[in-house]
XYZ file of C-alpha atoms in Angstrom:
466
model
C 8.290 18.810 -15.807
C 9.083 16.881 -12.647
C 11.685 19.431 -11.641
C 9.206 22.296 -12.086
C 6.621 20.509 -9.945
C 9.226 19.883 -7.262
C 10.232 23.515 -7.300
C 6.596 24.610 -6.997
C 6.004 22.224 -4.097
C 9.146 23.442 -2.361
C 8.003 27.036 -2.780
C 4.608 26.303 -1.231
C 6.209 24.523 1.686
C 8.604 27.382 2.210
C 5.785 29.957 2.247
C 3.679 27.919 4.667
C 6.616 27.412 7.021
C 7.846 31.021 6.937
C 7.004 31.810 10.600
C 8.841 28.728 11.786
C 11.874 29.613 9.682
C 11.962 33.079 11.223
C 11.921 31.615 14.724
C 14.731 29.207 13.865
C 16.883 31.715 12.051
C 19.726 31.263 14.503
C 19.815 27.457 14.097
C 22.548 26.023 11.835
C 21.340 24.978 8.379
C 21.606 21.313 7.311
C 24.003 20.543 4.465
C 22.269 20.730 1.106
C 23.953 17.552 -0.132
C 22.691 15.507 2.814
C 19.151 16.794 2.275
C 19.253 15.892 -1.417
C 20.617 12.440 -0.625
C 17.860 11.744 1.890
C 15.259 12.829 -0.641
C 16.669 10.651 -3.453
C 17.354 7.572 -1.315
C 15.341 4.541 -2.379
C 16.175 2.357 0.631
C 17.481 3.294 4.042
C 20.546 1.738 5.648
C 18.281 -0.370 7.816
C 16.391 -1.684 4.793
C 19.599 -2.411 2.884
C 21.078 -4.419 5.751
C 17.838 -6.324 6.159
C 17.705 -7.426 2.505
C 21.462 -8.143 2.258
C 21.768 -10.221 5.422
C 20.980 -13.532 3.689
C 23.602 -13.191 0.915
C 26.301 -10.804 2.224
C 28.548 -13.748 3.217
C 28.440 -15.435 -0.183
C 31.793 -15.680 -2.037
C 32.395 -12.546 -4.098
C 31.920 -14.202 -7.530
C 28.613 -15.764 -6.463
C 27.449 -12.533 -4.826
C 28.172 -10.661 -8.069
C 26.069 -13.136 -10.069
C 23.169 -12.794 -7.631
C 23.244 -8.991 -7.745
C 23.292 -8.924 -11.552
C 20.509 -11.484 -11.885
C 18.315 -9.745 -9.279
C 17.840 -6.831 -11.680
C 15.768 -9.275 -13.806
C 13.321 -10.612 -11.178
C 10.933 -12.205 -13.671
C 13.638 -14.310 -15.243
C 14.994 -15.317 -11.827
C 11.550 -16.699 -10.975
C 11.522 -18.686 -14.232
C 15.013 -20.012 -13.573
C 13.980 -21.052 -10.066
C 11.066 -23.002 -11.537
C 13.334 -24.668 -14.081
C 15.859 -25.615 -11.400
C 13.115 -27.106 -9.240
C 11.964 -29.224 -12.183
C 15.560 -30.389 -12.821
C 16.942 -31.041 -9.324
C 19.940 -33.007 -10.576
C 21.181 -30.271 -12.926
C 24.030 -28.166 -11.538
C 27.392 -26.736 -12.495
C 28.436 -25.870 -16.014
C 26.286 -28.662 -17.437
C 23.112 -27.030 -16.100
C 24.096 -23.693 -17.634
C 24.554 -25.346 -21.015
C 21.106 -26.918 -20.738
C 19.462 -23.489 -20.502
C 21.520 -21.936 -23.310
C 18.401 -21.828 -25.497
C 16.420 -19.902 -22.882
C 15.893 -16.192 -23.452
C 17.163 -15.291 -19.964
C 20.029 -12.919 -19.355
C 23.415 -14.724 -19.045
C 23.624 -13.714 -15.378
C 20.346 -15.558 -14.737
C 21.458 -18.570 -16.744
C 24.631 -18.756 -14.649
C 22.590 -19.184 -11.454
C 21.167 -22.555 -12.522
C 24.628 -23.920 -11.736
C 23.676 -23.412 -8.060
C 20.235 -24.910 -7.428
C 20.516 -24.224 -3.688
C 20.838 -20.492 -4.433
C 17.813 -20.480 -6.740
C 15.855 -22.423 -4.135
C 16.515 -19.554 -1.710
C 15.776 -16.795 -4.219
C 12.599 -18.528 -5.342
C 11.081 -18.300 -1.878
C 10.556 -14.524 -2.026
C 10.274 -12.845 -5.467
C 9.497 -9.485 -3.830
C 12.796 -9.589 -1.959
C 14.622 -10.381 -5.217
C 13.059 -7.396 -6.955
C 13.907 -5.048 -4.079
C 17.485 -6.323 -4.094
C 17.839 -5.646 -7.817
C 16.254 -2.202 -7.479
C 18.684 -1.319 -4.713
C 21.670 -2.438 -6.774
C 20.558 -0.287 -9.715
C 19.611 2.783 -7.702
C 22.148 2.714 -4.841
C 25.175 0.603 -5.796
C 27.545 2.474 -3.474
C 25.248 2.197 -0.458
C 24.456 -1.447 -1.202
C 28.103 -2.507 -1.521
C 28.912 -0.554 1.642
C 26.137 -2.493 3.364
C 27.723 -5.810 2.348
C 31.031 -4.749 3.874
C 29.315 -3.493 7.015
C 27.615 -6.861 7.547
C 30.819 -8.791 6.837
C 32.680 -6.804 9.471
C 29.920 -7.569 11.966
C 30.090 -11.297 11.202
C 33.865 -11.279 11.491
C 33.707 -9.408 14.780
C 31.255 -12.044 16.064
C 33.748 -14.787 15.128
C 31.581 -16.266 12.377
C 33.554 -15.291 9.278
C 36.976 -16.771 8.760
C 39.025 -18.783 6.310
C 38.622 -22.563 6.164
C 38.784 -25.416 3.670
C 35.808 -23.961 1.800
C 36.717 -20.291 1.461
C 39.495 -17.742 1.816
C 38.684 -14.577 3.775
C 41.099 -11.687 3.359
C 41.062 -8.094 4.589
C 42.339 -5.330 2.345
C 42.501 -1.572 2.621
C 40.361 -0.591 -0.346
C 38.802 2.860 -0.297
C 35.414 2.652 -2.025
C 33.856 5.705 -3.693
C 31.723 7.900 -1.456
C 28.393 9.039 -2.848
C 27.331 12.658 -2.493
C 25.649 13.240 0.828
C 26.925 10.055 2.494
C 29.421 10.000 5.315
C 32.733 8.195 5.168
C 32.557 4.850 6.988
C 34.480 4.540 10.227
C 36.237 1.376 8.984
C 37.742 1.481 5.501
C 38.798 -2.163 5.484
C 37.302 -4.327 2.765
C 36.648 -8.021 3.415
C 37.008 -10.220 0.351
C 35.653 -13.777 0.223
C 36.896 -16.135 -2.477
C 36.452 -19.916 -2.946
C 39.378 -21.922 -1.619
C 39.351 -23.813 -4.927
C 38.424 -21.547 -7.876
C 36.754 -24.474 -9.624
C 34.703 -25.713 -6.666
C 32.276 -23.322 -4.974
C 30.725 -24.054 -1.596
C 27.593 -22.025 -0.979
C 27.356 -21.096 2.712
C 24.100 -21.166 4.624
C 23.584 -19.404 7.935
C 21.014 -17.860 10.212
C 21.399 -14.072 9.900
C 19.674 -13.443 13.199
C 22.650 -14.965 15.036
C 25.598 -14.878 12.616
C 26.020 -11.102 12.791
C 25.967 -10.923 16.552
C 23.487 -8.502 18.052
C 21.328 -7.215 15.249
C 21.399 -3.402 15.340
C 17.785 -2.982 14.174
C 15.465 -4.863 16.549
C 12.385 -3.463 14.828
C 13.532 -4.846 11.450
C 15.098 -8.276 11.948
C 16.602 -9.977 8.895
C 14.480 -12.521 7.100
C 15.730 -16.071 7.487
C 15.320 -18.478 4.572
C 16.004 -22.039 5.771
C 18.392 -23.965 3.516
C 16.988 -26.715 1.291
C 17.616 -29.989 3.176
C 18.558 -31.796 -0.036
C 21.675 -29.625 -0.432
C 22.579 -29.322 3.257
C 21.904 -32.732 4.783
C 22.194 -32.932 8.552
C 23.080 -29.244 8.985
C 21.718 -27.816 12.238
C 22.368 -24.091 12.190
C 22.894 -22.435 15.544
C 25.588 -19.876 14.773
C 28.186 -19.444 12.101
C 28.317 -20.782 8.573
C 27.545 -24.266 7.281
C 28.633 -25.615 3.902
C 26.977 -28.286 1.812
C 28.239 -30.170 -1.210
C 30.567 -28.164 -3.439
C 29.556 -27.244 -6.991
C 32.206 -27.858 -9.639
C 32.318 -24.936 -12.055
C 34.810 -23.892 -14.702
C 33.114 -21.046 -16.546
C 29.715 -20.485 -14.904
C 30.967 -17.767 -12.538
C 32.322 -15.009 -14.761
C 31.574 -11.976 -12.568
C 33.377 -10.573 -9.531
C 32.877 -7.661 -7.149
C 34.991 -4.573 -7.796
C 35.057 -3.030 -4.322
C 37.135 -0.078 -5.475
C 34.372 1.091 -7.839
C 31.334 -0.621 -6.307
C 30.469 -2.391 -9.533
C 31.073 -5.783 -11.156
C 33.976 -6.915 -13.315
C 33.478 -9.536 -16.020
C 36.016 -12.216 -16.863
C 35.593 -12.130 -20.645
C 37.282 -15.473 -21.289
C 35.145 -17.381 -18.803
C 32.039 -15.591 -20.039
C 32.680 -16.541 -23.672
C 33.482 -20.139 -22.733
C 30.006 -20.669 -21.301
C 28.038 -18.201 -23.459
C 29.067 -19.309 -26.934
C 25.959 -17.834 -28.553
C 26.366 -14.432 -26.931
C 30.037 -13.573 -26.949
C 31.470 -10.246 -25.829
C 34.712 -8.392 -26.532
C 37.539 -7.557 -24.155
C 36.248 -4.009 -23.896
C 32.985 -5.261 -22.358
C 34.601 -6.201 -19.056
C 32.195 -4.117 -16.945
C 28.654 -5.252 -16.315
C 25.849 -3.195 -17.851
C 22.173 -3.643 -17.103
C 20.165 -4.846 -20.129
C 16.641 -3.406 -20.157
C 15.393 -6.036 -22.631
C 15.502 -8.714 -19.911
C 13.582 -6.574 -17.433
C 10.362 -8.138 -18.812
C 8.305 -5.012 -18.237
C 8.939 -4.846 -14.485
C 8.886 -1.104 -13.620
C 11.899 0.576 -12.085
C 11.460 1.803 -8.550
C 13.150 5.220 -8.618
C 13.062 8.167 -10.995
C 16.755 8.027 -11.757
C 16.616 4.407 -12.881
C 13.514 5.114 -14.955
C 15.264 8.036 -16.612
C 18.434 6.022 -17.238
C 16.919 2.746 -18.422
C 13.342 3.604 -19.302
C 14.219 5.658 -22.389
C 16.178 2.716 -23.813
C 12.963 0.736 -24.085
C 9.683 2.596 -24.553
C 6.395 1.490 -23.066
C 5.215 -0.488 -26.097
C 8.521 -2.364 -26.298
C 8.351 -3.096 -22.581
C 4.896 -4.597 -23.007
C 6.062 -6.685 -25.958
C 9.086 -7.888 -23.997
C 6.866 -8.757 -21.053
C 4.623 -10.812 -23.334
C 7.622 -12.670 -24.715
C 7.700 -10.921 -28.082
C 11.041 -10.834 -29.849
C 12.632 -10.476 -33.269
C 12.129 -14.157 -34.168
C 8.387 -13.939 -33.556
C 8.155 -10.727 -35.561
C 9.881 -12.431 -38.502
C 7.535 -15.407 -38.246
C 4.528 -13.090 -38.345
C 5.875 -11.323 -41.437
C 6.451 -14.657 -43.212
C 2.869 -15.650 -42.432
C 1.554 -12.371 -43.859
C 3.583 -12.849 -47.053
C 2.180 -16.350 -47.443
C -1.347 -14.966 -47.086
C -0.625 -12.393 -49.796
C 0.597 -15.088 -52.193
C -2.487 -17.202 -51.529
C -4.813 -14.246 -52.136
C -6.026 -14.188 -48.541
C -6.771 -10.823 -47.010
C -4.433 -9.906 -44.150
C -6.013 -9.727 -40.694
C -6.266 -6.369 -39.003
C -3.319 -5.423 -36.809
C -5.089 -2.613 -34.924
C -8.575 -1.502 -33.936
C -8.467 1.330 -36.465
C -7.579 -1.025 -39.297
C -10.388 -3.389 -38.281
C -12.917 -0.525 -38.377
C -11.692 0.502 -41.814
C -12.121 -3.052 -43.062
C -15.713 -3.068 -41.767
C -16.498 0.173 -43.621
C -14.954 -1.131 -46.841
C -16.915 -4.369 -46.588
C -20.179 -2.496 -46.047
C -19.471 -0.158 -48.960
C -18.723 -3.133 -51.190
C -22.012 -4.833 -50.206
C -24.043 -1.698 -50.938
C -22.329 -1.269 -54.307
C -22.966 -4.896 -55.224
C -26.686 -4.594 -54.399
C -27.040 -1.406 -56.461
C -25.180 -2.908 -59.389
C -27.284 -6.039 -59.167
C -30.491 -3.965 -59.429
C -29.204 -1.995 -62.408
C -28.102 -5.123 -64.254
C -31.324 -7.102 -63.627
C -32.626 -8.215 -67.081
C -36.092 -7.375 -68.356
C -38.737 -10.009 -69.121
C -37.990 -10.072 -72.835
C -34.266 -10.318 -72.164
C -34.851 -13.128 -69.754
C -36.863 -14.990 -72.380
C -34.111 -14.532 -74.940
C -31.560 -15.531 -72.382
C -33.440 -18.738 -71.679
C -33.468 -19.504 -75.384
C -29.728 -18.947 -75.604
C -29.187 -21.060 -72.527
C -31.206 -23.844 -74.078
C -29.111 -23.682 -77.221
C -25.736 -23.636 -75.397
C -26.208 -25.497 -72.107
C -22.590 -26.426 -71.593
C -21.196 -22.947 -72.067
C -23.847 -21.330 -69.900
C -23.372 -23.843 -67.128
C -19.669 -23.138 -67.076
C -20.331 -19.393 -66.986
C -22.828 -19.835 -64.172
C -20.421 -21.930 -62.157
C -17.662 -19.336 -62.601
C -20.055 -16.560 -61.598
C -21.140 -18.457 -58.502
C -17.509 -19.137 -57.591
C -16.659 -15.447 -57.862
C -19.667 -14.529 -55.765
C -18.756 -17.106 -53.130
C -15.176 -15.861 -53.042
C -16.370 -12.306 -52.561
C -18.700 -13.432 -49.800
C -15.883 -15.347 -48.132
C -13.732 -12.253 -48.121
C -16.441 -10.051 -46.668
C -18.259 -12.381 -44.312
C -15.881 -11.603 -41.436
C -17.433 -8.161 -41.028
C -20.659 -8.388 -43.095
C -23.664 -7.342 -41.063
C -21.591 -5.848 -38.258
C -23.419 -2.534 -38.567
C -26.909 -3.919 -39.622
C -27.848 -6.897 -37.423
C -31.569 -6.625 -38.268
C -30.907 -6.995 -41.992
C -28.631 -9.939 -41.340
C -31.374 -11.566 -39.261
C -33.968 -11.131 -42.045
C -31.640 -12.646 -44.613
C -30.902 -15.586 -42.358
C -34.632 -16.239 -41.778
C -35.294 -16.058 -45.517
C -32.550 -18.590 -46.172
C -33.893 -21.000 -43.569
C -37.417 -20.714 -45.027
C -36.099 -21.525 -48.498
C -34.267 -24.571 -47.203
C -37.380 -25.869 -45.421
C -39.515 -25.340 -48.542
C -37.009 -27.154 -50.713
C -36.786 -30.095 -48.349
C -40.589 -30.462 -47.789
C -41.736 -33.811 -49.350
C -44.567 -34.051 -51.916
C -46.928 -37.005 -51.545
C -47.421 -37.433 -55.262
C -43.724 -37.536 -55.947
C -43.099 -39.899 -53.089
C -45.813 -42.298 -54.355
C -44.324 -42.263 -57.836
C -47.538 -41.006 -59.528
C -47.557 -38.828 -62.533
C -48.530 -35.261 -61.718
C -51.439 -33.978 -63.784
C -52.180 -30.319 -64.004
C -55.543 -28.912 -65.110
C -55.664 -27.423 -68.561
C -56.289 -23.751 -68.968
C -58.893 -23.989 -71.814
C -62.045 -25.959 -72.638
C -60.988 -26.763 -76.221
C -58.065 -28.805 -74.789
C -60.472 -30.794 -72.656
C -62.727 -31.617 -75.657
C -59.693 -32.831 -77.529
C -59.413 -35.965 -75.496
C -57.524 -34.687 -72.539
C -53.823 -34.333 -72.045
C -51.401 -36.016 -74.373
């Protein structure tokens, strides 16, 4: 349907611009691929560089973890809150502490680096845009990282030291349709000097990359948390705080030849014991379940990931619903069935049906009660029988009242929903009966015997009441 609408819109534009096209018939036509790429682009090169400037100089394994986690912006915000509440938790130990959380493993891995989560937590909108760009334009985004690294290296602010190893390799990345081949094919790789100790760099992107090529869109600068970078005054270049000892927390790495992320299966399984993967799952795949209902920005991502989780499932995931809660609800319903309790309605339609059934049951009970009402003679005989068998009748009456009360308890949730006036009359009648029953009698209070007048004169002549 979208394609047909696009074709119709293109046709209308073509008809309205026919005179202009005739005048420009001699002008060379633009390549169709470039036009399609410009139409499908989610972010421009300027926007990509602006959002990547703060993390492009991270070591490759840490950059890979940030890119994966950014596709789940809601969980990143929760992890940032957890890290702020546990400032002393870092490294593999912090990741093990959040093993029971429902976050994606890439988000759990970031709690090993509280200084990174402190930066990501400052701007959730930026995190979401970064994740959207990685899903929609992975080739352009990875090319942007390399472009910024070359600028920092040319400015003299990216080089090997005791914290990191910077190497240059000739890796030819894939070229998306409609994009031009970069002038420099060199790929800059940044790895920790010690694989088990990661130093997170902090820098001011407005100066580290030399002259920023987009004056109208300067990069956003997120100051480093002072607790992790004590005494660091950033003027130009990179500064490094305390190293984070990790053994298995960083299990991803940038694959610059394919512009995606490789997974070290052994390291992943060592830290994610409850969610192990096989050796064939060594390429990262986005998991829509952890998207938490956040919509995808572009049509292609919606088409690719949206069909894996329909709208109702997205809403349930956003509300925190999962298989464990569904099982708990089913156990509760089974317990209600065993106890003879009516199940609550699970939808508006079911609730309306229960109201209709309750009203029908009330009407039927009233009609049956009128048909079964005993006549005067029957009542007299019934009283005689009751007098003869008081114990049996009392038990029968109690059982009847119990059944009536049980029926009322089942129906009182919806009784009177459609007839409020009748409910009001019944309530007033009940209150009047209670007041009448509780009204004191002076004779009874005084303890006097109550005498009633006789109905005939012969009884009076007989000496009064016996």
